[in-house]
GROMACS .gro file of C-alpha atoms in nm:
model
  465
    1MET     CA    1  10.411   7.677  -1.924
    2LYS     CA    2  10.513   8.020  -1.974
    3LYS     CA    3  10.191   8.170  -1.902
    4ASN     CA    4  10.159   8.013  -1.566
    5ILE     CA    5  10.537   8.104  -1.473
    6HIS     CA    6  10.446   8.396  -1.268
    7LYS     CA    7  10.152   8.220  -1.076
    8ILE     CA    8  10.397   7.937  -0.989
    9LEU     CA    9  10.669   8.178  -0.866
   10PHE     CA   10  10.404   8.379  -0.678
   11VAL     CA   11  10.251   8.053  -0.505
   12SER     CA   12  10.575   7.908  -0.418
   13THR     CA   13  10.734   8.231  -0.284
   14ILE     CA   14  10.376   8.253  -0.047
   15VAL     CA   15  10.449   7.895   0.050
   16VAL     CA   16  10.821   7.961   0.149
   17LEU     CA   17  10.712   8.267   0.346
   18VAL     CA   18  10.433   8.081   0.522
   19LEU     CA   19  10.668   7.779   0.601
   20LEU     CA   20  10.922   8.048   0.751
   21LEU     CA   21  10.651   8.193   0.959
   22VAL     CA   22  10.507   7.882   1.094
   23GLN     CA   23  10.857   7.746   1.167
   24THR     CA   24  10.938   8.080   1.348
   25PHE     CA   25  10.632   8.052   1.585
   26THR     CA   26  10.596   7.672   1.600
   27ASN     CA   27  10.919   7.490   1.534
   28PHE     CA   28  10.741   7.203   1.391
   29VAL     CA   29  11.071   7.091   1.207
   30TYR     CA   30  11.343   6.989   1.428
   31VAL     CA   31  11.668   7.187   1.315
   32LYS     CA   32  12.005   7.077   1.457
   33PRO     CA   33  12.142   7.390   1.685
   34LEU     CA   34  12.460   7.561   1.578
   35ALA     CA   35  12.783   7.453   1.746
   36GLY     CA   36  12.962   7.696   1.956
   37VAL     CA   37  12.893   7.992   2.219
   38THR     CA   38  12.577   8.166   2.143
   39VAL     CA   39  12.418   8.445   2.359
   40GLU     CA   40  12.071   8.404   2.389
   41VAL     CA   41  11.843   8.730   2.272
   42GLU     CA   42  11.558   8.798   2.475
   43LYS     CA   43  11.227   8.896   2.340
   44PRO     CA   44  11.181   9.248   2.413
   45LYS     CA   45  10.883   9.396   2.625
   46LEU     CA   46  10.688   9.700   2.459
   47THR     CA   47  10.705   9.980   2.685
   48LEU     CA   48  10.611  10.363   2.597
   49PRO     CA   49  10.974  10.498   2.671
   50ASN     CA   50  11.129  10.213   2.452
   51TYR     CA   51  10.876  10.285   2.182
   52ILE     CA   52  10.970  10.641   2.176
   53ASP     CA   53  11.351  10.596   2.184
   54GLY     CA   54  11.363  10.336   1.924
   55SER     CA   55  11.518  10.058   2.134
   56PHE     CA   56  11.230   9.841   2.124
   57GLN     CA   57  11.226   9.824   1.758
   58SER     CA   58  11.581   9.778   1.750
   59ASN     CA   59  11.582   9.516   2.005
   60LEU     CA   60  11.280   9.325   1.827
   61GLU     CA   61  11.488   9.320   1.518
   62ASN     CA   62  11.762   9.147   1.669
   63TYR     CA   63  11.525   8.904   1.833
   64CYS     CA   64  11.361   8.813   1.497
   65ARG     CA   65  11.671   8.777   1.325
   66GLU     CA   66  11.803   8.516   1.572
   67HIS     CA   67  11.462   8.339   1.595
   68CYS     CA   68  11.383   8.330   1.208
   69GLY     CA   69  11.245   7.985   1.128
   70PHE     CA   70  11.522   7.766   0.934
   71ARG     CA   71  11.787   7.994   1.035
   72GLU     CA   72  12.029   7.742   1.110
   73TRP     CA   73  11.970   7.591   0.773
   74PHE     CA   74  12.068   7.894   0.603
   75ILE     CA   75  12.372   7.984   0.794
   76ARG     CA   76  12.492   7.612   0.740
   77LEU     CA   77  12.452   7.645   0.364
   78TYR     CA   78  12.619   7.994   0.359
   79ASN     CA   79  12.930   7.816   0.543
   80GLN     CA   80  12.935   7.560   0.304
   81TYR     CA   81  12.912   7.787   0.013
   82LEU     CA   82  13.218   7.969   0.167
   83TRP     CA   83  13.399   7.667   0.218
   84ASN     CA   84  13.362   7.497  -0.108
   85CYS     CA   85  13.380   7.805  -0.319
   86PHE     CA   86  13.637   8.009  -0.148
   87HIS     CA   87  13.792   7.769   0.093
   88GLU     CA   88  13.716   7.991   0.389
   89SER     CA   89  13.590   7.963   0.728
   90ASN     CA   90  13.315   8.179   0.869
   91ASN     CA   91  13.462   8.111   1.216
   92PRO     CA   92  13.755   8.299   1.299
   93THR     CA   93  13.878   8.064   1.561
   94VAL     CA   94  13.916   7.773   1.287
   95MET     CA   95  14.166   7.778   1.041
   96ARG     CA   96  14.182   7.548   0.713
   97GLY     CA   97  14.512   7.388   0.684
   98LYS     CA   98  14.675   7.153   0.396
   99ASP     CA   99  14.428   6.848   0.293
  100ASN     CA  100  14.142   7.019   0.501
  101TRP     CA  101  14.312   6.961   0.801
  102LEU     CA  102  14.163   7.205   1.062
  103TYR     CA  103  14.362   7.397   1.341
  104GLU     CA  104  14.222   7.642   1.616
  105GLU     CA  105  14.365   7.975   1.557
  106VAL     CA  106  14.579   7.969   1.878
  107TYR     CA  107  14.779   7.674   1.792
  108VAL     CA  108  14.865   7.809   1.462
  109ARG     CA  109  14.945   8.128   1.580
  110ASP     CA  110  15.185   7.975   1.878
  111HIS     CA  111  15.344   7.793   1.578
  112TYR     CA  112  15.458   8.085   1.387
  113GLU     CA  113  15.506   8.324   1.683
  114SER     CA  114  15.484   8.287   2.073
  115LEU     CA  115  15.096   8.329   2.205
  116MET     CA  116  15.270   8.551   2.440
  117TYR     CA  117  15.133   8.842   2.232
  118LYS     CA  118  14.795   8.765   2.318
  119TYR     CA  119  14.902   8.875   2.665
  120THR     CA  120  15.162   9.108   2.656
  121GLN     CA  121  15.429   9.280   2.399
  122ASP     CA  122  15.694   9.246   2.667
  123THR     CA  123  15.912   8.928   2.710
  124ALA     CA  124  16.042   9.032   3.052
  125GLU     CA  125  15.675   9.060   3.204
  126MET     CA  126  15.598   8.709   3.026
  127ARG     CA  127  15.926   8.577   3.176
  128ASN     CA  128  15.840   8.717   3.526
  129PHE     CA  129  15.495   8.542   3.511
  130TYR     CA  130  15.631   8.198   3.439
  131GLU     CA  131  15.886   8.236   3.700
  132THR     CA  132  15.650   8.332   3.972
  133GLU     CA  133  15.408   8.027   3.892
  134ALA     CA  134  15.726   7.773   3.874
  135LEU     CA  135  15.840   7.913   4.221
  136ARG     CA  136  15.492   7.894   4.356
  137LEU     CA  137  15.452   7.541   4.235
  138TRP     CA  138  15.798   7.440   4.374
  139LYS     CA  139  15.681   7.572   4.716
  140VAL     CA  140  15.332   7.427   4.700
  141GLN     CA  141  15.482   7.087   4.592
  142ALA     CA  142  15.708   7.074   4.899
  143LEU     CA  143  15.411   7.191   5.149
  144LEU     CA  144  15.187   6.924   5.027
  145GLU     CA  145  15.424   6.670   5.024
  146GLU     CA  146  15.450   6.735   5.427
  147LEU     CA  147  15.091   6.647   5.433
  148ASN     CA  148  15.137   6.328   5.186
  149ILE     CA  149  14.976   6.504   4.898
  150HIS     CA  150  15.123   6.480   4.566
  151ILE     CA  151  15.084   6.770   4.286
  152PHE     CA  152  15.201   6.715   3.946
  153VAL     CA  153  15.166   6.879   3.609
  154ASN     CA  154  15.060   6.685   3.305
  155ILE     CA  155  15.151   6.851   2.984
  156ASN     CA  156  14.979   6.792   2.670
  157PRO     CA  157  15.093   6.850   2.303
  158GLY     CA  158  14.926   7.094   2.067
  159LYS     CA  159  14.817   6.978   1.743
  160ASP     CA  160  15.051   7.204   1.568
  161VAL     CA  161  15.352   7.064   1.757
  162ILE     CA  162  15.265   6.673   1.652
  163CYS     CA  163  15.112   6.777   1.307
  164PRO     CA  164  15.281   7.069   1.191
  165GLU     CA  165  15.291   6.929   0.812
  166TYR     CA  166  14.922   7.025   0.771
  167LEU     CA  167  14.931   7.395   0.911
  168PRO     CA  168  14.818   7.671   0.689
  169LYS     CA  169  15.089   7.909   0.552
  170ASN     CA  170  15.162   8.160   0.776
  171LYS     CA  171  15.001   8.499   0.621
  172LEU     CA  172  14.892   8.665   0.977
  173TYR     CA  173  15.156   8.649   1.206
  174LEU     CA  174  15.472   8.876   1.184
  175HIS     CA  175  15.606   8.917   1.553
  176PRO     CA  176  15.948   8.764   1.636
  177GLU     CA  177  15.879   8.421   1.789
  178GLY     CA  178  15.893   8.561   2.133
  179LEU     CA  179  15.907   8.342   2.458
  180ARG     CA  180  15.719   8.032   2.456
  181ALA     CA  181  15.567   7.921   2.799
  182TYR     CA  182  15.647   7.561   2.722
  183ASP     CA  183  16.004   7.602   2.651
  184TYR     CA  184  16.064   7.825   2.977
  185LEU     CA  185  15.852   7.631   3.216
  186ILE     CA  186  16.006   7.279   3.110
  187LYS     CA  187  16.361   7.403   3.189
  188ARG     CA  188  16.263   7.553   3.512
  189PHE     CA  189  16.055   7.235   3.626
  190ASP     CA  190  16.367   7.024   3.571
  191GLU     CA  191  16.572   7.306   3.754
  192LEU     CA  192  16.332   7.296   4.052
  193GLY     CA  193  16.265   6.933   4.057
  194ILE     CA  194  15.900   6.977   4.008
  195ASN     CA  195  15.695   6.685   3.926
  196TYR     CA  196  15.568   6.668   3.562
  197ILE     CA  197  15.487   6.432   3.271
  198ASP     CA  198  15.589   6.601   2.924
  199ASN     CA  199  15.384   6.427   2.655
  200VAL     CA  200  15.547   6.623   2.395
  201PRO     CA  201  15.859   6.416   2.342
  202ILE     CA  202  15.667   6.107   2.369
  203PHE     CA  203  15.383   6.194   2.117
  204LYS     CA  204  15.678   6.297   1.883
  205ALA     CA  205  15.858   5.959   1.939
  206ILE     CA  206  15.555   5.747   1.880
  207LYS     CA  207  15.375   5.936   1.601
  208ASN     CA  208  15.462   5.705   1.310
  209SER     CA  209  15.479   5.390   1.518
  210VAL     CA  210  15.131   5.353   1.693
  211ASP     CA  211  14.829   5.189   1.531
  212TYR     CA  212  14.605   5.476   1.600
  213PRO     CA  213  14.589   5.841   1.539
  214LEU     CA  214  14.722   6.066   1.788
  215PHE     CA  215  14.516   6.349   1.633
  216TYR     CA  216  14.227   6.382   1.398
  217GLN     CA  217  14.204   6.591   1.097
  218THR     CA  218  13.861   6.744   1.231
  219GLY     CA  219  13.960   6.807   1.603
  220THR     CA  220  14.192   7.029   1.808
  221HIS     CA  221  14.258   6.782   2.120
  222TRP     CA  222  14.433   6.457   2.104
  223SER     CA  223  14.217   6.154   1.994
  224ASN     CA  224  14.017   6.005   2.238
  225ILE     CA  225  14.194   5.686   2.199
  226ALA     CA  226  14.523   5.849   2.261
  227ALA     CA  227  14.405   6.000   2.585
  228VAL     CA  228  14.303   5.672   2.703
  229HIS     CA  229  14.679   5.533   2.670
  230VAL     CA  230  14.800   5.864   2.818
  231PHE     CA  231  14.574   5.820   3.157
  232ASP     CA  232  14.713   5.474   3.183
  233SER     CA  233  15.060   5.605   3.202
  234ILE     CA  234  14.951   5.873   3.443
  235LEU     CA  235  14.810   5.622   3.666
  236ARG     CA  236  15.162   5.478   3.676
  237TYR     CA  237  15.335   5.804   3.739
  238MET     CA  238  15.082   5.853   4.039
  239GLU     CA  239  15.187   5.529   4.185
  240ASN     CA  240  15.585   5.621   4.153
  241LEU     CA  241  15.503   5.978   4.326
  242SER     CA  242  15.312   5.810   4.637
  243GLY     CA  243  15.425   5.428   4.639
  244GLN     CA  244  15.040   5.346   4.645
  245GLN     CA  245  14.906   5.068   4.446
  246LEU     CA  246  14.654   5.185   4.230
  247TYR     CA  247  14.397   5.044   4.007
  248HIS     CA  248  14.490   5.012   3.630
  249LEU     CA  249  14.320   5.008   3.304
  250GLU     CA  250  14.225   4.736   3.073
  251ILE     CA  251  14.251   4.871   2.718
  252GLY     CA  252  14.061   4.647   2.473
  253GLU     CA  253  14.147   4.620   2.102
  254LYS     CA  254  14.076   4.942   1.881
  255TYR     CA  255  13.760   4.948   1.652
  256GLN     CA  256  13.620   5.212   1.397
  257ALA     CA  257  13.325   5.402   1.493
  258LYS     CA  258  13.130   5.713   1.453
  259PRO     CA  259  13.310   6.021   1.569
  260ARG     CA  260  13.264   6.095   1.924
  261LYS     CA  261  13.311   6.411   2.149
  262PRO     CA  262  13.525   6.601   2.093
  263ASP     CA  263  13.711   6.416   1.796
  264GLN     CA  264  13.553   6.645   1.561
  265ASP     CA  265  13.514   6.978   1.770
  266LEU     CA  266  13.647   7.190   1.527
  267GLU     CA  267  13.439   7.051   1.222
  268GLU     CA  268  13.130   7.105   1.431
  269LEU     CA  269  13.245   7.489   1.494
  270LEU     CA  270  13.232   7.524   1.130
  271ASN     CA  271  12.855   7.458   1.110
  272LEU     CA  272  12.860   7.307   0.778
  273ALA     CA  273  12.565   7.170   0.585
  274PHE     CA  274  12.735   6.857   0.480
  275PRO     CA  275  13.016   6.663   0.675
  276MET     CA  276  13.348   6.663   0.580
  277LYS     CA  277  13.551   6.371   0.437
  278SER     CA  278  13.796   6.247   0.683
  279SER     CA  279  14.004   5.938   0.788
  280PRO     CA  280  13.826   5.680   1.006
  281TYR     CA  281  13.773   5.729   1.376
  282TRP     CA  282  13.933   5.458   1.610
  283TYR     CA  283  13.835   5.397   1.970
  284ALA     CA  284  13.903   5.150   2.257
  285ASP     CA  285  13.701   4.991   2.531
  286VAL     CA  286  13.829   5.067   2.873
  287THR     CA  287  13.771   4.897   3.198
  288VAL     CA  288  13.926   4.895   3.540
  289LYS     CA  289  14.148   4.573   3.638
  290GLU     CA  290  14.045   4.409   3.944
  291ASP     CA  291  14.305   4.421   4.219
  292SER     CA  292  14.248   4.352   4.578
  293THR     CA  293  14.560   4.561   4.684
  294ALA     CA  294  14.468   4.870   4.494
  295VAL     CA  295  14.345   5.199   4.665
  296LYS     CA  296  14.106   5.443   4.558
  297PRO     CA  297  14.240   5.791   4.609
  298PHE     CA  298  14.088   6.153   4.558
  299LEU     CA  299  14.234   6.333   4.259
  300LEU     CA  300  14.150   6.695   4.202
  301THR     CA  301  14.222   6.832   3.855
  302ILE     CA  302  14.280   7.200   3.729
  303GLY     CA  303  14.326   7.266   3.413
  304ASP     CA  304  14.194   7.309   3.014
  305SER     CA  305  13.964   7.117   2.798
  306TYR     CA  306  14.223   6.833   2.712
  307PHE     CA  307  14.066   6.673   3.046
  308TRP     CA  308  13.739   6.597   2.864
  309ASN     CA  309  13.906   6.317   2.671
  310PHE     CA  310  13.968   6.151   2.975
  311ALA     CA  311  13.617   6.207   3.146
  312TYR     CA  312  13.460   6.086   2.819
  313ASN     CA  313  13.638   5.738   2.795
  314VAL     CA  314  13.813   5.661   3.138
  315PRO     CA  315  13.584   5.543   3.395
  316LEU     CA  316  13.712   5.776   3.664
  317GLN     CA  317  13.455   5.682   3.940
  318ASP     CA  318  13.601   5.344   3.933
  319LEU     CA  319  13.926   5.455   3.996
  320PHE     CA  320  13.912   5.744   4.251
  321ARG     CA  321  13.690   5.812   4.553
  322GLY     CA  322  13.656   6.163   4.390
  323HIS     CA  323  13.770   6.333   4.085
  324PRO     CA  324  13.656   6.693   4.077
  325TYR     CA  325  13.769   6.900   3.771
  326TRP     CA  326  13.816   7.272   3.817
  327TYR     CA  327  13.790   7.404   3.456
  328TYR     CA  328  14.068   7.702   3.427
  329ASN     CA  329  14.011   7.685   3.843
  330TYR     CA  330  13.671   7.860   3.769
  331ILE     CA  331  13.391   7.610   3.681
  332VAL     CA  332  13.337   7.299   3.900
  333TYR     CA  333  13.252   6.955   3.736
  334TYR     CA  334  13.200   6.610   3.891
  335ASP     CA  335  13.135   6.781   4.200
  336SER     CA  336  12.763   6.739   4.334
  337ALA     CA  337  12.807   7.006   4.598
  338ASN     CA  338  12.972   7.290   4.404
  339THR     CA  339  12.957   7.449   4.046
  340SER     CA  340  13.194   7.735   4.076
  341THR     CA  341  13.541   7.762   4.265
  342LEU     CA  342  13.398   8.070   4.431
  343ASP     CA  343  13.192   7.848   4.631
  344LEU     CA  344  13.472   7.649   4.768
  345ASP     CA  345  13.654   7.626   5.086
  346LEU     CA  346  14.021   7.593   4.950
  347GLU     CA  347  14.145   7.481   5.288
  348GLN     CA  348  13.895   7.160   5.272
  349GLU     CA  349  13.957   7.121   4.918
  350LEU     CA  350  14.339   7.072   4.928
  351MET     CA  351  14.308   6.856   5.230
  352ARG     CA  352  14.080   6.595   5.094
  353ALA     CA  353  14.284   6.560   4.786
  354ASP     CA  354  14.540   6.283   4.769
  355TYR     CA  355  14.680   6.398   4.397
  356ILE     CA  356  14.656   6.732   4.240
  357MET     CA  357  14.681   6.718   3.876
  358LEU     CA  358  14.778   7.065   3.673
  359ASN     CA  359  14.660   6.954   3.320
  360TYR     CA  360  14.751   7.176   3.042
  361GLY     CA  361  14.810   7.177   2.665
  362THR     CA  362  15.107   7.368   2.516
  363THR     CA  363  14.900   7.677   2.425
  364SER     CA  364  14.708   7.683   2.768
  365LEU     CA  365  15.062   7.721   2.960
  366TYR     CA  366  15.034   8.096   2.887
  367GLU     CA  367  14.760   8.087   3.168
  368PHE     CA  368  14.949   7.828   3.365
  369ALA     CA  369  14.763   7.700   3.710
  370SER     CA  370  14.489   7.944   3.637
  371ARG     CA  371  14.548   8.139   3.958
  372PHE     CA  372  14.538   7.823   4.174
  373LEU     CA  373  14.879   7.826   4.300
  374SER     CA  374  14.874   8.180   4.502
  375ARG     CA  375  14.580   8.085   4.651
  376ALA     CA  376  14.709   7.749   4.750
  377LEU     CA  377  15.030   7.887   4.878
  378LEU     CA  378  14.863   8.139   5.069
  379TYR     CA  379  14.610   7.870   5.246
  380LEU     CA  380  14.912   7.617   5.314
  381CYS     CA  381  15.117   7.886   5.495
  382TYR     CA  382  14.840   8.083   5.689
  383ASP     CA  383  14.523   7.994   5.863
  384LYS     CA  384  14.209   8.200   5.802
  385ALA     CA  385  14.276   8.435   6.097
  386SER     CA  386  14.622   8.533   6.011
  387ILE     CA  387  14.471   8.616   5.638
  388ASP     CA  388  14.186   8.778   5.780
  389ALA     CA  389  14.419   9.015   5.976
  390ALA     CA  390  14.627   9.089   5.652
  391VAL     CA  391  14.301   9.165   5.496
  392HIS     CA  392  14.178   9.409   5.770
  393GLY     CA  393  14.520   9.572   5.765
  394LEU     CA  394  14.512   9.622   5.377
  395ILE     CA  395  14.163   9.761   5.417
  396GLU     CA  396  14.304  10.054   5.630
  397ASN     CA  397  14.567  10.103   5.375
  398ILE     CA  398  14.289  10.170   5.115
  399LYS     CA  399  14.092  10.402   5.348
  400SER     CA  400  14.415  10.610   5.390
  401ASP     CA  401  14.398  10.696   5.024
  402PRO     CA  402  14.094  10.935   4.955
  403LYS     CA  403  14.108  10.894   4.601
  404ARG     CA  404  14.088  10.509   4.597
  405TYR     CA  405  13.839  10.481   4.872
  406ALA     CA  406  13.612  10.730   4.713
  407GLU     CA  407  13.615  10.523   4.394
  408ILE     CA  408  13.516  10.212   4.579
  409LYS     CA  409  13.270  10.364   4.771
  410LYS     CA  410  13.097  10.511   4.464
  411ASN     CA  411  13.135  10.150   4.301
  412ALA     CA  412  12.968   9.979   4.585
  413GLU     CA  413  12.671  10.216   4.587
  414ASN     CA  414  12.595  10.150   4.225
  415ASP     CA  415  12.633   9.795   4.265
  416ARG     CA  416  12.400   9.820   4.574
  417GLU     CA  417  12.670   9.652   4.801
  418ASP     CA  418  12.753   9.692   5.144
  419LEU     CA  419  13.074   9.905   5.155
  420ASN     CA  420  13.255   9.695   5.422
  421GLN     CA  421  13.180   9.393   5.233
  422ALA     CA  422  13.313   9.560   4.921
  423LEU     CA  423  13.642   9.635   5.092
  424TYR     CA  424  13.670   9.325   5.246
  425ASN     CA  425  13.617   9.139   4.905
  426ILE     CA  426  13.858   9.369   4.735
  427ALA     CA  427  14.144   9.328   4.994
  428LEU     CA  428  14.117   8.940   5.008
  429TYR     CA  429  14.107   8.915   4.623
  430LEU     CA  430  14.417   9.132   4.602
  431ILE     CA  431  14.587   8.921   4.875
  432LYS     CA  432  14.507   8.601   4.696
  433GLU     CA  433  14.620   8.741   4.385
  434ASN     CA  434  14.971   8.831   4.499
  435PRO     CA  435  15.014   8.683   4.846
  436GLU     CA  436  15.391   8.751   4.825
  437ILE     CA  437  15.332   9.140   4.852
  438TYR     CA  438  15.152   9.091   5.189
  439PHE     CA  439  15.367   8.802   5.372
  440GLU     CA  440  15.733   8.857   5.341
  441ASP     CA  441  15.780   8.467   5.432
  442LEU     CA  442  15.653   8.402   5.105
  443GLN     CA  443  15.898   8.586   4.887
  444GLY     CA  444  16.185   8.505   4.702
  445GLU     CA  445  16.332   8.147   4.615
  446LYS     CA  446  16.345   8.023   4.982
  447MET     CA  447  16.085   7.774   5.131
  448PRO     CA  448  15.848   7.951   5.351
  449ILE     CA  449  15.893   7.876   5.732
  450SER     CA  450  15.514   7.963   5.811
  451ARG     CA  451  15.243   7.682   5.811
  452ASN     CA  452  14.905   7.662   5.854
  453LYS     CA  453  14.868   7.483   6.176
  454ASP     CA  454  14.491   7.374   6.129
  455LEU     CA  455  14.561   7.152   5.818
  456PRO     CA  456  14.723   6.840   5.959
  457SER     CA  457  14.407   6.786   6.144
  458LEU     CA  458  14.185   6.873   5.908
  459ARG     CA  459  14.363   6.645   5.656
  460LYS     CA  460  14.355   6.347   5.907
  461ALA     CA  461  13.968   6.404   5.951
  462LEU     CA  462  13.925   6.418   5.569
  463SER     CA  463  14.110   6.146   5.455
  464SER     CA  464  13.972   5.905   5.706
  465ARG     CA  465  13.624   5.933   5.567
   0.00000   0.00000   0.00000
């Protein structure tokens, strides 16, 4: 045996290398992809210039590293080694708490210091942002109600708020606590009479009394079964806002099952070789109650990823005649005609909605409304001709600044974009971002006098479909 050990090692090495090579080019064994965001590395094309300057070799090395056979297995085994031997995560966005509870880094940070420090060091700057958005929402709410459209905020508690007992000890965050978005906005919502549902005190009150988990050890969002019960409450809140009779949910008995998206989304991001031990996962089947007096309104949702728990578990198509979801007011889901909010006609989108829900978790409130309110306020008060006139006025101001105009012209040439179109796009963007600067009627704490006179007829035409 000792005489053959070198032969055995040599043959074994060759076999392993051949298997790696064959897997690299054929993928003959299915390997589960790694979870998380990945950037696809394209295979470089050999040319004389990139060979001479060495970029081909460097790009080929990166490509081979990313496409090596069984790469995913090796990464998972390495992550498992770190997890078991050093109690560390190889993913900086996932932090390990007590009893192997997992937390997203932003929730841990917001617990020990305000997440405002991710955006600014200046408390006054953060307060100004909150105040601006709260006032915009107050105005938009009143303007929409004139058209029989109801906007409201649904605030969802972070995992750190409901399950702080498992948080990792603070070793990283040394700022003073700072100004928290949740604390400021709730206070202003009450003072301004803004429509909102605050699930934070509700979850705190029922945490130890409900027979299902509100959060799971392995996930960052509320549990799917908790989200189902929350949406039932949202429907009743919407009824109170409008006086309409809506369809209600029939929530069945809870049962244990394999974990479903996104109840173990943090565990998936760890990319471990073996599953973690965790408490059972509970679910409940949901149907819609029959009701001949109920109507199907149109719900538009703008918000963060907490909406996915609704989408995965609630038959939204049976409750609403439309339910598009604008993820951070950027990517459009559940709308066959559009995939980006850049493609939308905001006037039409606003007027076809019966309800607009701003759905945000406590850590996402630092990006509250995702630039939706400034645009909504602008289009509710001014028609496209008035906005276009303001755009052209701003373009003339830009042209009067030689340095700024030259910079825009240079960028347009580099991007091979028509200069007039570039100027128009920049001016329109600036007005959408801060319409108060360009329209005096939108400034301050007074309700605007201006109204977009095109909207009532558009609303009537769209709601009758």
